[in-house]
């Protein structure tokens, strides 16, 4: 028997809310979420990337650039050692990490 653990981790603006790892409907939800069970990276409710499901472990790296002197904050997401990341710009200055 194989057991797969579901990991959902993401970033959300400090003033936004979630309840039991689920965004509250009607709120201005613009989280960046990685759902390990389905291999999906989402921006808000929209799927932007789906990994091919395998039994192998994947390494996902979130690189968050929150420097004060940069006009637009960015989050770059790398899958394994790929050189072309998924890039999100205009990220809120204050974020919460949720698991």
mmCIF file of C-alpha atoms in Angstrom:
data_model
loop_
_atom_site.group_PDB
_atom_site.id
_atom_site.type_symbol
_atom_site.label_atom_id
_atom_site.label_comp_id
_atom_site.label_asym_id
_atom_site.label_seq_id
_atom_site.Cartn_x
_atom_site.Cartn_y
_atom_site.Cartn_z
ATOM 1 C CA UNK A 1 0.000 0.000 0.000
ATOM 2 C CA UNK A 2 1.294 3.438 -0.928
ATOM 3 C CA UNK A 3 0.241 6.530 0.965
ATOM 4 C CA UNK A 4 0.518 9.948 -0.640
ATOM 5 C CA UNK A 5 0.544 12.963 1.609
ATOM 6 C CA UNK A 6 -1.081 16.092 0.313
ATOM 7 C CA UNK A 7 0.921 19.248 0.810
ATOM 8 C CA UNK A 8 -0.593 22.575 -0.062
ATOM 9 C CA UNK A 9 1.624 25.560 0.531
ATOM 10 C CA UNK A 10 1.373 29.086 -0.735
ATOM 11 C CA UNK A 11 1.749 32.801 -0.305
ATOM 12 C CA UNK A 12 -1.135 35.161 0.310
ATOM 13 C CA UNK A 13 -1.314 38.921 0.863
ATOM 14 C CA UNK A 14 -1.121 39.805 4.549
ATOM 15 C CA UNK A 15 -4.635 41.268 4.634
ATOM 16 C CA UNK A 16 -6.290 38.317 2.830
ATOM 17 C CA UNK A 17 -7.762 35.356 4.694
ATOM 18 C CA UNK A 18 -7.937 31.594 4.411
ATOM 19 C CA UNK A 19 -9.904 29.035 6.400
ATOM 20 C CA UNK A 20 -8.539 25.489 6.715
ATOM 21 C CA UNK A 21 -6.162 26.139 3.810
ATOM 22 C CA UNK A 22 -9.078 27.134 1.586
ATOM 23 C CA UNK A 23 -9.506 30.745 0.448
ATOM 24 C CA UNK A 24 -12.668 32.391 1.725
ATOM 25 C CA UNK A 25 -15.092 33.030 -1.185
ATOM 26 C CA UNK A 26 -15.820 36.673 -1.854
ATOM 27 C CA UNK A 27 -12.439 37.801 -0.620
ATOM 28 C CA UNK A 28 -9.867 39.299 -2.958
ATOM 29 C CA UNK A 29 -7.906 36.070 -3.243
ATOM 30 C CA UNK A 30 -4.634 36.291 -5.125
ATOM 31 C CA UNK A 31 -2.530 33.567 -3.542
ATOM 32 C CA UNK A 32 0.232 31.632 -5.200
ATOM 33 C CA UNK A 33 -0.353 28.001 -4.278
ATOM 34 C CA UNK A 34 1.396 24.700 -4.938
ATOM 35 C CA UNK A 35 -0.769 21.612 -4.459
ATOM 36 C CA UNK A 36 1.504 18.568 -4.230
ATOM 37 C CA UNK A 37 -1.252 15.963 -4.545
ATOM 38 C CA UNK A 38 -2.359 17.190 -7.965
ATOM 39 C CA UNK A 39 0.949 18.792 -8.976
ATOM 40 C CA UNK A 40 -0.736 22.129 -9.693
ATOM 41 C CA UNK A 41 0.610 25.649 -9.284
ATOM 42 C CA UNK A 42 -2.172 28.249 -9.120
ATOM 43 C CA UNK A 43 -2.430 32.021 -9.088
ATOM 44 C CA UNK A 44 -5.624 32.694 -7.181
ATOM 45 C CA UNK A 45 -8.161 30.228 -8.534
ATOM 46 C CA UNK A 46 -6.463 29.837 -11.935
ATOM 47 C CA UNK A 47 -4.236 26.876 -12.729
ATOM 48 C CA UNK A 48 -1.024 28.140 -14.332
ATOM 49 C CA UNK A 49 1.062 24.980 -14.394
ATOM 50 C CA UNK A 50 0.494 21.262 -13.864
ATOM 51 C CA UNK A 51 3.267 18.739 -13.272
ATOM 52 C CA UNK A 52 2.895 15.257 -14.703
ATOM 53 C CA UNK A 53 1.864 13.070 -11.756
ATOM 54 C CA UNK A 54 4.487 10.476 -10.859
ATOM 55 C CA UNK A 55 5.439 8.585 -7.740
ATOM 56 C CA UNK A 56 8.806 10.316 -7.680
ATOM 57 C CA UNK A 57 9.435 13.218 -5.356
ATOM 58 C CA UNK A 58 9.673 16.655 -6.937
ATOM 59 C CA UNK A 59 11.668 19.596 -5.714
ATOM 60 C CA UNK A 60 9.781 22.888 -5.916
ATOM 61 C CA UNK A 61 11.668 26.067 -4.981
ATOM 62 C CA UNK A 62 9.928 29.383 -4.270
ATOM 63 C CA UNK A 63 12.229 32.396 -4.588
ATOM 64 C CA UNK A 64 10.645 35.508 -3.112
ATOM 65 C CA UNK A 65 12.187 38.911 -3.875
ATOM 66 C CA UNK A 66 10.842 41.457 -1.409
ATOM 67 C CA UNK A 67 13.579 44.086 -1.630
ATOM 68 C CA UNK A 68 12.339 47.551 -0.713
ATOM 69 C CA UNK A 69 14.201 49.270 -3.558
ATOM 70 C CA UNK A 70 12.524 47.152 -6.276
ATOM 71 C CA UNK A 71 9.383 48.640 -7.846
ATOM 72 C CA UNK A 72 7.581 45.303 -8.260
ATOM 73 C CA UNK A 73 8.104 42.345 -5.979
ATOM 74 C CA UNK A 74 8.431 38.981 -7.678
ATOM 75 C CA UNK A 75 8.080 35.306 -6.855
ATOM 76 C CA UNK A 76 9.884 32.800 -9.035
ATOM 77 C CA UNK A 77 8.973 29.122 -8.868
ATOM 78 C CA UNK A 78 11.459 26.501 -10.007
ATOM 79 C CA UNK A 79 10.642 22.835 -10.638
ATOM 80 C CA UNK A 80 13.677 20.631 -9.980
ATOM 81 C CA UNK A 81 16.600 22.300 -11.771
ATOM 82 C CA UNK A 82 14.790 23.896 -14.711
ATOM 83 C CA UNK A 83 16.353 27.120 -15.914
ATOM 84 C CA UNK A 84 13.123 28.851 -16.939
ATOM 85 C CA UNK A 85 11.023 29.489 -13.839
ATOM 86 C CA UNK A 86 7.389 30.461 -13.536
ATOM 87 C CA UNK A 87 7.440 34.157 -12.624
ATOM 88 C CA UNK A 88 4.783 36.190 -10.809
ATOM 89 C CA UNK A 89 5.225 39.976 -10.654
ATOM 90 C CA UNK A 90 3.495 42.720 -8.713
ATOM 91 C CA UNK A 91 3.408 40.578 -5.581
ATOM 92 C CA UNK A 92 2.126 42.391 -2.455
ATOM 93 C CA UNK A 93 4.866 43.815 -0.211
ATOM 94 C CA UNK A 94 3.592 41.986 2.887
ATOM 95 C CA UNK A 95 2.917 38.276 2.544
ATOM 96 C CA UNK A 96 1.829 35.377 4.716
ATOM 97 C CA UNK A 97 3.029 31.852 4.093
ATOM 98 C CA UNK A 98 0.349 29.240 4.654
ATOM 99 C CA UNK A 99 0.621 25.477 4.865
#
